[in-house]
């Protein structure tokens, strides 16, 4: 571990992932320890055109007694190298090696016996598929999904030809860029240089986003289809999202109180396909990244997350709740 760009108490560790057709590949694990030694940890995974900078999220978990970790996936943020196509992947399974290694470091090297995985947007889709693929191994104890990317936010009549075109091109030219509406309005709603309250590195999270490639689009499509077919994640899951989506093409103040990236109805529709223990929480006034919403919404999000964690992920060794017998059993 070495000091992270955020400065102490944040540290980072570079995970060597070998090379691909573009050259060297790495991922970056960021760590912030709680003040008192313990064995509970959370692993945060960012969304598309994103990286970890949300230190107030780490503050929340550390204050609850959890060591906090964040993973900048390959070709994102701290892990983006000069020779790479930003945010590119041919398959969402490409990210499994760094997730496996991060979990190994957290559990084996750092000695944690409880792991909560928190995924935002594309990170929510990736961590869902990874958690399903690792079921039965005792790796993931809980999953918190913040506005997960379960479906494309475009009408079906538009989605079908776009997907068909991507499939036809992706195998021959996976790096071909696709003209799509950018994330400029969402970026404006976040960064202090525009209309937001947050400061972050615009080289790693540009206001207009990075170009979408056919290979990435096809990888997302396959991952979403697999999820919608039904997963069997063997850990409790909390899925959180806003109550409303924004569908405009010009700036409006509603961008500060809605999800302007995804259709929240899609999130709610597909959440039950994750596994048998799914809780859904919706927040009025929430933005796409709920933890970057207005202060009052953030308070509600963290309060509900804290209640859910207390209920579903008590410390290891906590006595089981005694369940009273059913009336017919009590009368025997």
Short mmCIF file of C-alpha atoms in Angstrom, two decimals:
data_model
loop_
_atom_site.label_atom_id
_atom_site.label_comp_id
_atom_site.label_asym_id
_atom_site.label_seq_id
_atom_site.Cartn_x
_atom_site.Cartn_y
_atom_site.Cartn_z
CA UNK A 1 0.00 0.00 0.00
CA UNK A 2 1.08 3.57 -0.74
CA UNK A 3 -0.56 6.94 -0.09
CA UNK A 4 -3.49 7.56 -2.47
CA UNK A 5 -4.14 10.71 -4.50
CA UNK A 6 -6.77 11.60 -1.88
CA UNK A 7 -4.03 11.77 0.75
CA UNK A 8 -3.95 10.02 4.09
CA UNK A 9 -5.76 8.15 5.57
CA UNK A 10 -6.40 6.76 2.06
CA UNK A 11 -3.92 4.19 0.74
CA UNK A 12 -3.84 2.37 -2.58
CA UNK A 13 -2.51 -0.89 -3.93
CA UNK A 14 -1.93 -1.59 -7.64
CA UNK A 15 -3.19 -4.97 -8.84
CA UNK A 16 -1.17 -6.32 -11.79
CA UNK A 17 -3.54 -7.95 -14.30
CA UNK A 18 -1.06 -8.86 -17.01
CA UNK A 19 -1.84 -7.52 -20.46
CA UNK A 20 -4.48 -7.54 -23.20
CA UNK A 21 -4.53 -6.46 -26.84
CA UNK A 22 -3.87 -2.84 -25.79
CA UNK A 23 -0.95 -3.68 -23.50
CA UNK A 24 -0.42 -3.59 -19.71
CA UNK A 25 -3.55 -3.80 -17.51
CA UNK A 26 -3.92 -2.84 -13.85
CA UNK A 27 -6.63 -2.22 -11.28
CA UNK A 28 -6.33 -0.11 -8.13
CA UNK A 29 -7.58 -0.97 -4.64
CA UNK A 30 -8.03 2.01 -2.32
CA UNK A 31 -8.21 1.47 1.46
CA UNK A 32 -9.22 3.51 4.48
CA UNK A 33 -9.11 1.82 7.85
CA UNK A 34 -11.43 2.51 10.76
CA UNK A 35 -9.83 3.79 13.97
CA UNK A 36 -10.46 0.65 16.03
CA UNK A 37 -9.31 -2.79 14.79
CA UNK A 38 -12.16 -5.06 13.66
CA UNK A 39 -13.01 -7.56 10.95
CA UNK A 40 -15.78 -5.94 8.87
CA UNK A 41 -15.13 -4.41 5.45
CA UNK A 42 -17.01 -2.85 2.54
CA UNK A 43 -15.81 -2.92 -1.08
CA UNK A 44 -17.14 -0.12 -3.31
CA UNK A 45 -17.23 -0.43 -7.13
CA UNK A 46 -17.94 2.67 -9.24
CA UNK A 47 -20.10 3.18 -12.33
CA UNK A 48 -19.38 4.01 -16.00
CA UNK A 49 -17.28 7.17 -16.64
CA UNK A 50 -16.49 7.10 -12.93
CA UNK A 51 -13.97 6.29 -10.22
CA UNK A 52 -13.85 6.47 -6.42
CA UNK A 53 -13.83 10.02 -5.04
CA UNK A 54 -16.89 9.94 -2.71
CA UNK A 55 -15.01 10.28 0.58
CA UNK A 56 -18.23 10.98 2.50
CA UNK A 57 -19.32 7.42 1.62
CA UNK A 58 -16.13 6.15 3.24
CA UNK A 59 -16.80 8.45 6.22
CA UNK A 60 -20.18 6.80 6.76
CA UNK A 61 -18.84 3.26 6.83
CA UNK A 62 -15.73 4.05 8.87
CA UNK A 63 -17.88 5.77 11.49
CA UNK A 64 -19.99 2.60 11.64
CA UNK A 65 -16.85 0.56 12.35
CA UNK A 66 -16.18 -0.84 8.86
CA UNK A 67 -12.86 -0.70 7.02
CA UNK A 68 -13.56 0.88 3.63
CA UNK A 69 -12.15 -0.28 0.29
CA UNK A 70 -12.85 0.99 -3.23
CA UNK A 71 -11.80 -0.63 -6.49
CA UNK A 72 -11.02 1.41 -9.59
CA UNK A 73 -11.57 -1.23 -12.27
CA UNK A 74 -9.23 -1.71 -15.21
CA UNK A 75 -9.21 1.26 -17.63
CA UNK A 76 -11.05 3.50 -15.13
CA UNK A 77 -9.79 6.33 -12.95
CA UNK A 78 -6.53 5.47 -11.15
CA UNK A 79 -6.21 2.37 -13.33
CA UNK A 80 -6.53 4.12 -16.72
CA UNK A 81 -3.19 3.97 -18.55
CA UNK A 82 -2.18 6.22 -21.49
CA UNK A 83 -2.33 3.43 -24.08
CA UNK A 84 -5.85 2.26 -23.11
CA UNK A 85 -9.35 2.96 -24.39
CA UNK A 86 -11.16 4.47 -21.38
CA UNK A 87 -13.72 2.21 -19.70
CA UNK A 88 -13.48 -0.48 -22.40
CA UNK A 89 -14.28 -4.17 -21.85
CA UNK A 90 -15.22 -7.03 -24.17
CA UNK A 91 -17.09 -8.85 -21.40
CA UNK A 92 -18.15 -7.98 -17.87
CA UNK A 93 -16.35 -11.13 -16.77
CA UNK A 94 -13.12 -9.26 -17.65
CA UNK A 95 -13.52 -7.54 -14.28
CA UNK A 96 -13.73 -10.73 -12.23
CA UNK A 97 -9.94 -11.10 -11.70
CA UNK A 98 -9.62 -7.72 -9.93
CA UNK A 99 -12.76 -8.36 -7.91
CA UNK A 100 -11.41 -11.77 -6.88
CA UNK A 101 -8.05 -10.30 -5.92
CA UNK A 102 -9.61 -7.40 -4.02
CA UNK A 103 -11.78 -9.84 -2.05
CA UNK A 104 -8.74 -12.04 -1.37
CA UNK A 105 -6.71 -9.08 -0.06
CA UNK A 106 -9.59 -7.93 2.13
CA UNK A 107 -10.27 -11.36 3.60
CA UNK A 108 -6.89 -13.12 3.62
CA UNK A 109 -4.25 -10.40 3.78
CA UNK A 110 -6.17 -7.90 5.92
CA UNK A 111 -8.04 -10.51 7.96
CA UNK A 112 -11.68 -9.50 7.55
CA UNK A 113 -14.41 -12.07 8.14
CA UNK A 114 -17.34 -10.05 6.75
CA UNK A 115 -17.59 -8.33 3.36
CA UNK A 116 -20.31 -6.00 2.08
CA UNK A 117 -20.02 -5.20 -1.64
CA UNK A 118 -21.42 -1.84 -2.78
CA UNK A 119 -21.89 -1.24 -6.51
CA UNK A 120 -23.08 1.89 -8.31
CA UNK A 121 -24.72 1.86 -11.78
CA UNK A 122 -22.50 -0.27 -14.09
CA UNK A 123 -20.64 -1.36 -10.96
CA UNK A 124 -23.97 -2.60 -9.62
CA UNK A 125 -24.47 -4.79 -12.70
CA UNK A 126 -20.90 -6.10 -12.60
CA UNK A 127 -20.92 -6.91 -8.87
CA UNK A 128 -24.31 -8.62 -9.16
CA UNK A 129 -23.05 -10.98 -11.87
CA UNK A 130 -19.78 -11.57 -10.01
CA UNK A 131 -21.57 -12.25 -6.70
CA UNK A 132 -23.82 -14.78 -8.46
CA UNK A 133 -20.81 -16.51 -10.03
CA UNK A 134 -19.10 -16.76 -6.62
CA UNK A 135 -22.12 -18.04 -4.69
CA UNK A 136 -21.46 -20.74 -2.13
CA UNK A 137 -17.85 -19.64 -1.52
CA UNK A 138 -18.47 -17.38 1.47
CA UNK A 139 -17.00 -14.34 -0.30
CA UNK A 140 -19.91 -11.86 -0.35
CA UNK A 141 -21.97 -11.39 2.82
CA UNK A 142 -24.18 -8.60 1.49
CA UNK A 143 -24.75 -6.48 -1.60
CA UNK A 144 -25.76 -2.79 -1.71
CA UNK A 145 -26.71 -1.62 -5.21
CA UNK A 146 -26.99 2.13 -5.80
CA UNK A 147 -29.02 2.74 -9.00
CA UNK A 148 -27.73 -0.42 -10.74
CA UNK A 149 -27.57 -0.54 -14.56
CA UNK A 150 -30.08 -3.32 -15.24
CA UNK A 151 -31.41 -1.96 -18.55
CA UNK A 152 -30.75 0.71 -21.17
CA UNK A 153 -32.71 3.91 -20.72
CA UNK A 154 -34.10 4.06 -24.26
CA UNK A 155 -37.45 3.01 -25.77
CA UNK A 156 -37.66 -0.59 -26.94
CA UNK A 157 -38.16 0.46 -30.58
CA UNK A 158 -34.88 2.40 -30.39
CA UNK A 159 -33.02 -0.15 -28.27
CA UNK A 160 -33.59 -3.05 -30.65
CA UNK A 161 -31.89 -1.55 -33.76
CA UNK A 162 -29.04 -0.12 -31.66
CA UNK A 163 -28.37 -3.49 -30.08
CA UNK A 164 -28.63 -5.28 -33.45
CA UNK A 165 -26.11 -2.87 -34.97
CA UNK A 166 -23.73 -3.27 -32.03
CA UNK A 167 -23.87 -7.05 -32.22
CA UNK A 168 -23.10 -6.98 -35.92
CA UNK A 169 -20.09 -4.70 -35.49
CA UNK A 170 -18.65 -5.62 -32.07
CA UNK A 171 -16.92 -8.87 -33.10
CA UNK A 172 -15.21 -7.26 -36.08
CA UNK A 173 -14.59 -3.78 -34.64
CA UNK A 174 -15.05 -3.78 -30.85
CA UNK A 175 -13.39 -0.37 -30.49
CA UNK A 176 -15.67 1.40 -32.96
CA UNK A 177 -17.35 4.39 -31.35
CA UNK A 178 -21.13 4.75 -31.39
CA UNK A 179 -22.80 8.18 -31.63
CA UNK A 180 -25.00 8.45 -28.55
CA UNK A 181 -26.41 11.16 -26.33
CA UNK A 182 -23.68 12.16 -23.89
CA UNK A 183 -23.85 12.43 -20.14
CA UNK A 184 -23.29 16.18 -20.21
CA UNK A 185 -26.43 17.15 -18.30
CA UNK A 186 -25.70 14.68 -15.53
CA UNK A 187 -22.07 15.83 -15.40
CA UNK A 188 -23.20 19.46 -15.15
CA UNK A 189 -25.49 18.58 -12.27
CA UNK A 190 -22.53 17.18 -10.28
CA UNK A 191 -19.36 19.20 -10.77
CA UNK A 192 -18.66 22.53 -9.05
CA UNK A 193 -17.34 24.00 -12.31
CA UNK A 194 -20.91 23.80 -13.62
CA UNK A 195 -24.10 23.42 -11.53
CA UNK A 196 -23.10 20.85 -8.91
CA UNK A 197 -21.47 20.67 -5.48
CA UNK A 198 -18.77 18.03 -6.05
CA UNK A 199 -15.12 18.33 -7.03
CA UNK A 200 -13.37 15.44 -8.80
CA UNK A 201 -10.82 14.77 -11.53
CA UNK A 202 -12.38 15.66 -14.88
CA UNK A 203 -9.71 13.65 -16.71
CA UNK A 204 -11.10 10.51 -15.08
CA UNK A 205 -14.75 11.56 -15.00
CA UNK A 206 -15.28 14.10 -17.81
CA UNK A 207 -18.50 16.08 -17.87
CA UNK A 208 -19.30 14.89 -21.41
CA UNK A 209 -18.30 11.31 -20.62
CA UNK A 210 -16.15 8.97 -22.73
CA UNK A 211 -17.19 7.57 -26.14
CA UNK A 212 -19.26 4.38 -26.08
CA UNK A 213 -17.77 1.52 -28.09
CA UNK A 214 -19.54 -1.39 -29.76
CA UNK A 215 -17.57 -3.92 -27.71
CA UNK A 216 -18.54 -2.32 -24.40
CA UNK A 217 -22.18 -2.01 -25.50
CA UNK A 218 -22.35 -5.69 -26.40
CA UNK A 219 -20.70 -6.63 -23.08
CA UNK A 220 -23.35 -4.69 -21.18
CA UNK A 221 -26.14 -6.21 -23.28
CA UNK A 222 -24.97 -9.76 -22.52
CA UNK A 223 -24.60 -8.99 -18.82
CA UNK A 224 -28.06 -7.46 -18.58
CA UNK A 225 -29.65 -10.39 -20.40
CA UNK A 226 -27.99 -12.81 -18.00
CA UNK A 227 -29.23 -10.87 -14.98
CA UNK A 228 -32.78 -10.54 -16.29
CA UNK A 229 -32.87 -14.31 -16.86
CA UNK A 230 -32.51 -14.66 -13.09
CA UNK A 231 -29.59 -14.90 -10.67
CA UNK A 232 -29.27 -16.76 -7.38
CA UNK A 233 -27.11 -14.50 -5.22
CA UNK A 234 -26.89 -16.17 -1.81
CA UNK A 235 -26.54 -12.97 0.23
CA UNK A 236 -29.02 -10.28 1.28
CA UNK A 237 -29.31 -7.44 -1.23
CA UNK A 238 -30.44 -3.83 -0.91
CA UNK A 239 -31.36 -2.14 -4.20
CA UNK A 240 -31.73 1.64 -3.95
CA UNK A 241 -32.81 4.20 -6.53
CA UNK A 242 -34.67 7.46 -7.02
CA UNK A 243 -38.46 7.72 -7.34
CA UNK A 244 -38.25 9.55 -10.69
CA UNK A 245 -36.19 9.70 -13.88
CA UNK A 246 -35.42 12.74 -16.04
CA UNK A 247 -35.96 12.42 -19.79
CA UNK A 248 -35.31 15.96 -21.05
CA UNK A 249 -32.57 17.10 -23.42
CA UNK A 250 -31.94 20.57 -21.94
CA UNK A 251 -30.99 21.81 -18.51
CA UNK A 252 -33.76 21.85 -15.91
CA UNK A 253 -33.56 22.06 -12.12
CA UNK A 254 -35.22 18.62 -11.98
CA UNK A 255 -31.80 17.22 -12.90
CA UNK A 256 -30.81 17.82 -9.27
CA UNK A 257 -33.66 15.69 -7.91
CA UNK A 258 -34.06 12.82 -10.39
CA UNK A 259 -32.09 10.02 -12.03
CA UNK A 260 -31.02 11.54 -15.35
CA UNK A 261 -29.09 8.44 -16.51
CA UNK A 262 -31.33 5.39 -15.98
CA UNK A 263 -35.05 4.61 -15.93
CA UNK A 264 -35.77 3.88 -12.28
CA UNK A 265 -38.78 1.75 -13.20
CA UNK A 266 -36.39 -0.66 -14.94
CA UNK A 267 -34.35 -0.95 -11.74
CA UNK A 268 -37.40 -1.80 -9.66
CA UNK A 269 -38.71 -4.19 -12.31
CA UNK A 270 -35.54 -6.32 -12.51
CA UNK A 271 -34.34 -6.16 -8.90
CA UNK A 272 -36.28 -9.30 -7.81
CA UNK A 273 -34.30 -11.34 -10.40
CA UNK A 274 -31.14 -11.00 -8.30
CA UNK A 275 -31.96 -13.61 -5.67
CA UNK A 276 -34.34 -14.62 -2.88
CA UNK A 277 -33.54 -11.82 -0.40
CA UNK A 278 -33.92 -8.43 -2.08
CA UNK A 279 -34.98 -5.22 -0.36
CA UNK A 280 -35.91 -2.20 -2.49
CA UNK A 281 -35.61 1.38 -1.21
CA UNK A 282 -36.62 4.43 -3.26
CA UNK A 283 -35.69 8.00 -2.40
CA UNK A 284 -37.68 11.05 -3.46
CA UNK A 285 -35.28 13.66 -4.79
CA UNK A 286 -32.50 11.17 -5.43
CA UNK A 287 -30.02 11.62 -8.28
CA UNK A 288 -28.46 8.80 -10.29
CA UNK A 289 -25.70 8.37 -7.73
CA UNK A 290 -27.82 8.57 -4.61
CA UNK A 291 -24.79 9.40 -2.47
CA UNK A 292 -24.25 12.57 -4.57
CA UNK A 293 -27.84 13.77 -4.14
CA UNK A 294 -28.83 16.82 -2.11
CA UNK A 295 -27.92 16.80 1.57
CA UNK A 296 -31.36 15.83 2.88
CA UNK A 297 -31.60 12.92 0.47
CA UNK A 298 -28.10 11.77 1.36
CA UNK A 299 -29.08 11.72 5.02
CA UNK A 300 -32.11 9.53 4.19
CA UNK A 301 -30.00 7.19 2.05
CA UNK A 302 -27.37 6.68 4.74
CA UNK A 303 -29.99 6.29 7.45
CA UNK A 304 -31.80 3.57 5.48
CA UNK A 305 -28.54 1.88 4.51
CA UNK A 306 -27.48 1.85 8.16
CA UNK A 307 -30.77 0.26 9.22
CA UNK A 308 -30.47 -2.38 6.51
CA UNK A 309 -26.87 -3.22 7.43
CA UNK A 310 -27.80 -3.53 11.12
CA UNK A 311 -30.65 -5.89 10.24
CA UNK A 312 -28.97 -8.08 7.63
CA UNK A 313 -25.25 -7.90 8.39
CA UNK A 314 -24.75 -7.90 12.16
CA UNK A 315 -21.19 -8.60 13.32
CA UNK A 316 -20.10 -12.23 13.14
CA UNK A 317 -21.00 -13.96 16.40
CA UNK A 318 -24.13 -11.89 17.05
CA UNK A 319 -26.74 -14.23 18.63
CA UNK A 320 -29.54 -15.29 16.31
CA UNK A 321 -32.93 -13.71 16.95
CA UNK A 322 -35.19 -16.17 18.73
CA UNK A 323 -38.27 -16.87 16.67
CA UNK A 324 -41.37 -17.59 18.76
CA UNK A 325 -43.28 -20.77 17.88
CA UNK A 326 -46.41 -20.56 15.77
CA UNK A 327 -49.67 -20.69 17.82
CA UNK A 328 -50.44 -24.25 16.76
CA UNK A 329 -46.96 -25.38 17.81
CA UNK A 330 -47.16 -23.60 21.17
CA UNK A 331 -50.43 -25.37 22.02
CA UNK A 332 -49.14 -28.89 21.42
#
